[in-house]
């Protein structure tokens, strides 16, 4: 299987058949599309410069595919940043350059699977961002034809949208600051965002975007043990959502500390249903889940001891589905 570190961050591909903006009619006028095929047009030259900027400057956590027959289209994959409720998730965006680019900003569609996991990312795919002129903002925050680039947009989505406290992305809440009430609401929102990130991961493994199939499989094969461990820590209140393995200030010993973080019953219920689906999906990627098996058995013992473990029934279901019962017994 291809490893994520061998997957080029920028590449030119041919298959654009599942791109959101593939229908050329999204251009206002039919004649406007000529600028994308005429190598002497100013728009064509500017797009080629954008390609070069992306090819030379993409960080390790952003991947882009452009299309040889449709230079007006791109697809970007952004890896969720450590220390946020989006950590280890993958987020895909279909992008189109308008015919008057860069006078107008690029159009972007988030591949949401019908889920809204962030105030700026709508279930219908709309990306709400000042830099895209899809949200009001100060002049300095809006698209600048003389200096703004697509790379700047992608970095803004990763750092400003998929951040550590997405609750405060909502303008009506941003002004409230860090009051106790709103901090609690922020933590609840982060729980919700993490659960939807997990759900998105399952959907991506079932239906990966074209030209990214092997990358999606490799990413989740590599990150599966950490994601599953984070699920256990979050649900059992040992680490606050988003902090597993990154910014955990509660205690240095994740395994031994007692439950100390308040966890909502809604989050527990969501993860109880999601956890078995995630394990099964990760198993199909060829992920090495040996340590996860041990962690699951530890959770089972904790559940029996406390009689309130959220994963007690889920663990039993996973064992039946994947034939782990004998494997676990052989390790004991």
XYZ file of C-alpha atoms in Angstrom:
332
model
C 0.000 0.000 0.000
C 1.178 3.527 -0.778
C 2.401 5.493 2.238
C 1.272 9.058 2.778
C 4.865 10.276 2.697
C 5.179 8.981 -0.868
C 2.007 10.707 -2.057
C 2.997 13.899 -3.892
C 1.598 17.050 -2.324
C 1.022 18.515 -5.816
C 0.325 16.641 -9.025
C -1.442 16.921 -12.391
C -4.131 14.295 -13.071
C -6.630 13.581 -15.836
C -9.845 12.273 -14.225
C -12.121 15.165 -13.218
C -15.351 13.171 -13.504
C -16.488 13.616 -9.881
C -15.518 17.276 -9.485
C -18.288 19.525 -8.173
C -17.594 22.229 -10.783
C -17.009 19.873 -13.704
C -20.058 21.177 -15.569
C -18.598 24.093 -17.552
C -21.937 25.905 -17.444
C -21.000 27.330 -14.058
C -19.192 30.053 -16.035
C -21.531 32.971 -16.642
C -20.954 33.166 -20.376
C -20.010 30.315 -22.669
C -17.281 32.346 -24.326
C -15.587 33.024 -20.993
C -14.160 29.494 -20.906
C -11.781 30.280 -23.766
C -9.418 31.934 -21.312
C -8.734 28.513 -19.763
C -7.575 26.962 -23.052
C -5.854 29.926 -24.671
C -2.268 29.747 -23.429
C -1.770 33.417 -24.291
C -4.646 34.669 -22.140
C -3.795 36.516 -18.937
C -6.025 34.231 -16.863
C -4.215 31.159 -18.188
C -0.831 32.644 -17.254
C -2.012 33.608 -13.763
C -3.384 30.112 -13.121
C -0.054 28.627 -14.179
C 1.629 30.909 -11.650
C -0.809 29.658 -8.998
C 0.150 26.079 -9.867
C 3.805 26.962 -9.379
C 3.138 28.609 -6.010
C 1.258 25.540 -4.814
C 3.841 23.098 -6.126
C 6.683 24.878 -4.340
C 5.008 25.985 -1.098
C 2.372 23.491 0.047
C 2.915 22.349 3.645
C 3.030 18.634 4.450
C -0.583 18.691 5.604
C -2.183 19.980 2.371
C -2.412 18.045 -0.900
C -3.595 19.400 -4.269
C -4.510 17.826 -7.587
C -4.950 19.907 -10.733
C -6.373 18.695 -14.031
C -4.538 18.625 -17.330
C -7.663 19.235 -19.436
C -9.408 21.624 -17.031
C -6.909 24.090 -15.625
C -9.795 25.997 -14.034
C -10.395 23.105 -11.601
C -8.481 21.836 -8.567
C -9.081 19.540 -5.618
C -7.435 20.019 -2.230
C -7.186 17.723 0.773
C -6.438 19.304 4.150
C -5.313 17.222 7.116
C -6.840 18.281 10.444
C -4.302 20.014 12.648
C -3.033 18.555 15.930
C -4.570 20.104 19.035
C -7.995 20.657 17.425
C -11.164 18.517 17.351
C -10.341 17.943 13.662
C -6.998 16.227 14.289
C -6.207 13.319 11.957
C -9.307 13.998 9.840
C -9.263 14.616 6.084
C -11.230 17.482 4.539
C -11.705 17.766 0.777
C -12.460 20.893 -1.232
C -13.347 21.210 -4.920
C -12.114 24.508 -6.353
C -12.783 26.462 -9.537
C -11.091 29.557 -10.895
C -13.587 32.082 -12.350
C -13.003 33.405 -15.856
C -12.122 36.859 -14.487
C -9.577 35.499 -12.002
C -7.991 37.052 -9.969
C -10.507 39.903 -10.055
C -12.902 37.489 -8.359
C -11.779 34.899 -5.770
C -11.870 31.161 -6.505
C -15.088 29.289 -5.870
C -14.821 26.491 -3.312
C -17.118 23.594 -2.480
C -16.542 21.544 0.682
C -17.257 17.827 0.231
C -19.353 17.587 3.388
C -21.333 14.313 3.049
C -24.241 16.405 4.336
C -22.532 17.114 7.674
C -21.875 20.516 9.205
C -18.854 20.146 11.468
C -17.849 23.813 11.544
C -19.696 27.162 11.521
C -17.818 28.112 8.325
C -18.424 24.834 6.476
C -22.059 24.301 5.539
C -23.713 20.954 4.929
C -24.446 22.028 1.331
C -20.724 22.606 0.700
C -20.615 26.394 1.049
C -17.369 27.691 2.566
C -17.974 30.892 4.501
C -14.753 32.937 4.616
C -13.950 36.619 4.305
C -11.037 35.840 1.976
C -13.509 34.252 -0.457
C -15.890 37.211 -0.155
C -18.528 34.791 1.149
C -18.532 36.544 4.507
C -18.236 40.188 5.432
C -14.972 41.224 6.994
C -12.511 44.047 7.185
C -11.023 45.151 3.886
C -7.672 43.624 4.819
C -9.379 40.241 5.327
C -11.155 40.153 1.982
C -9.899 38.968 -1.398
C -7.257 41.257 -2.881
C -6.819 40.745 -6.653
C -3.322 42.193 -6.481
C -1.967 39.896 -3.801
C -4.289 37.098 -2.645
C -3.554 33.529 -3.757
C -5.204 30.118 -3.556
C -2.437 28.956 -1.222
C -3.452 31.733 1.166
C -7.055 30.489 1.023
C -6.086 26.887 1.811
C -3.871 27.930 4.718
C -6.679 30.122 6.060
C -9.148 27.228 5.986
C -6.689 25.006 7.822
C -5.665 27.501 10.498
C -8.652 29.852 10.892
C -11.591 27.535 10.137
C -10.432 24.101 11.334
C -9.108 25.554 14.585
C -8.996 24.516 18.242
C -12.239 26.266 19.286
C -14.549 26.273 16.240
C -17.532 27.333 18.369
C -16.161 30.866 18.410
C -16.042 30.959 14.594
C -19.735 31.771 14.825
C -19.872 35.601 14.790
C -22.746 35.746 17.272
C -20.598 33.916 19.841
C -17.161 35.351 19.079
C -17.848 38.544 21.036
C -18.739 36.720 24.263
C -15.140 35.881 25.089
C -14.154 33.195 27.564
C -17.093 33.264 29.956
C -17.686 29.996 31.818
C -21.003 29.460 30.029
C -19.533 29.884 26.579
C -16.461 27.819 27.363
C -18.808 24.947 28.217
C -20.695 25.484 24.986
C -17.387 25.589 23.120
C -16.359 22.248 24.600
C -19.713 20.731 23.681
C -19.309 22.043 20.131
C -15.822 20.516 19.934
C -17.256 17.148 20.987
C -19.798 17.459 18.190
C -17.102 18.498 15.684
C -14.926 15.533 16.608
C -17.791 13.053 16.269
C -18.642 14.438 12.815
C -14.969 14.287 11.842
C -15.015 10.601 12.762
C -18.193 10.092 10.750
C -16.632 11.900 7.788
C -13.634 9.569 8.019
C -15.886 6.525 7.691
C -17.687 8.066 4.704
C -14.371 8.929 3.031
C -13.159 5.356 3.332
C -16.388 4.138 1.761
C -16.349 6.702 -1.047
C -12.966 8.431 -1.461
C -12.662 11.274 -3.989
C -11.065 10.337 -7.299
C -7.268 10.600 -7.446
C -7.102 10.347 -3.640
C -8.262 6.774 -3.002
C -4.854 5.367 -2.029
C -4.003 8.474 -0.024
C -7.208 8.182 2.034
C -6.533 4.499 2.735
C -2.886 5.121 3.634
C -3.700 8.077 5.879
C -6.254 6.230 7.971
C -4.177 3.052 8.011
C -1.349 5.040 9.594
C -3.466 7.138 11.960
C -6.113 4.565 12.981
C -4.495 3.500 16.304
C -4.109 7.110 17.448
C -7.662 8.016 16.400
C -9.173 5.047 18.237
C -7.080 5.737 21.331
C -8.253 9.364 21.269
C -11.880 8.207 21.067
C -11.444 6.131 24.215
C -9.721 8.923 26.110
C -12.316 11.530 25.144
C -15.401 9.441 25.861
C -14.080 8.290 29.235
C -13.231 11.839 30.270
C -9.507 11.389 30.621
C -8.586 14.035 28.019
C -10.495 17.016 26.688
C -11.560 16.665 23.038
C -8.798 17.830 20.729
C -5.990 17.385 23.243
C -5.112 13.718 22.958
C -1.383 13.358 22.398
C -0.945 17.065 21.672
C -1.933 19.732 24.197
C -2.960 17.623 27.155
C -2.518 19.775 30.231
C -4.628 17.585 32.511
C -2.039 14.915 33.222
C 1.045 13.427 31.601
C -0.126 9.865 32.116
C -3.082 9.258 29.771
C -3.479 5.602 30.752
C -3.541 5.779 34.541
C -5.286 8.992 35.494
C -8.851 8.937 36.753
C -11.707 10.483 34.818
C -11.570 14.250 35.270
C -13.222 15.842 32.212
C -16.993 16.236 32.039
C -18.347 14.485 28.956
C -21.870 14.993 27.609
C -24.230 12.039 27.319
C -24.938 13.074 23.731
C -21.273 12.705 22.825
C -21.075 9.331 24.561
C -24.099 8.132 22.622
C -22.744 9.355 19.279
C -19.375 7.723 19.798
C -20.915 4.489 21.029
C -22.532 4.112 17.617
C -19.568 5.404 15.620
C -16.741 3.500 17.280
C -17.517 0.030 15.873
C -18.009 1.496 12.382
C -14.640 3.225 12.601
C -12.854 0.077 13.717
C -14.361 -1.945 10.879
C -13.517 0.766 8.329
C -9.937 1.076 9.607
C -9.533 -2.699 9.595
C -10.235 -2.745 5.855
C -7.339 -0.352 5.226
C -4.899 -2.910 6.578
C -4.214 -0.817 9.669
C -2.151 -2.518 12.376
C -4.570 -2.460 15.284
C -2.672 -4.715 17.674
C -2.259 -1.961 20.250
C -5.885 -1.004 19.722
C -6.915 -4.571 20.583
C -5.061 -4.293 23.854
C -6.641 -0.901 24.484
C -10.095 -2.325 23.776
C -9.507 -5.150 26.225
C -8.380 -2.627 28.845
C -11.596 -0.671 28.278
C -13.621 -3.882 28.655
C -12.025 -4.573 32.031
C -12.635 -0.986 33.137
C -16.250 -1.300 32.007
C -16.802 -4.481 33.996
C -15.183 -2.947 37.065
C -17.102 0.325 36.926
C -20.248 -1.100 35.296
C -20.617 2.125 33.315
C -18.108 1.938 30.451
C -19.573 3.447 27.305
C -17.811 0.977 25.008
C -18.796 -2.244 26.779
C -21.412 -3.335 24.223
C -19.558 -1.705 21.350
C -16.423 -3.718 22.110
C -18.399 -6.971 22.126
C -19.918 -6.078 18.764
C -16.500 -5.330 17.282
C -15.111 -8.639 18.499
C -17.975 -10.557 16.881
C -17.691 -8.642 13.606
C -13.931 -8.975 13.256
C -13.296 -12.274 14.993
C -11.142 -10.710 17.671
C -12.390 -12.819 20.593
C -9.852 -15.564 20.129
C -7.077 -13.099 19.328
C -7.602 -11.249 22.588
C -7.748 -14.477 24.577
C -4.483 -15.602 23.023
C -2.807 -12.374 24.150
C -3.948 -12.705 27.777
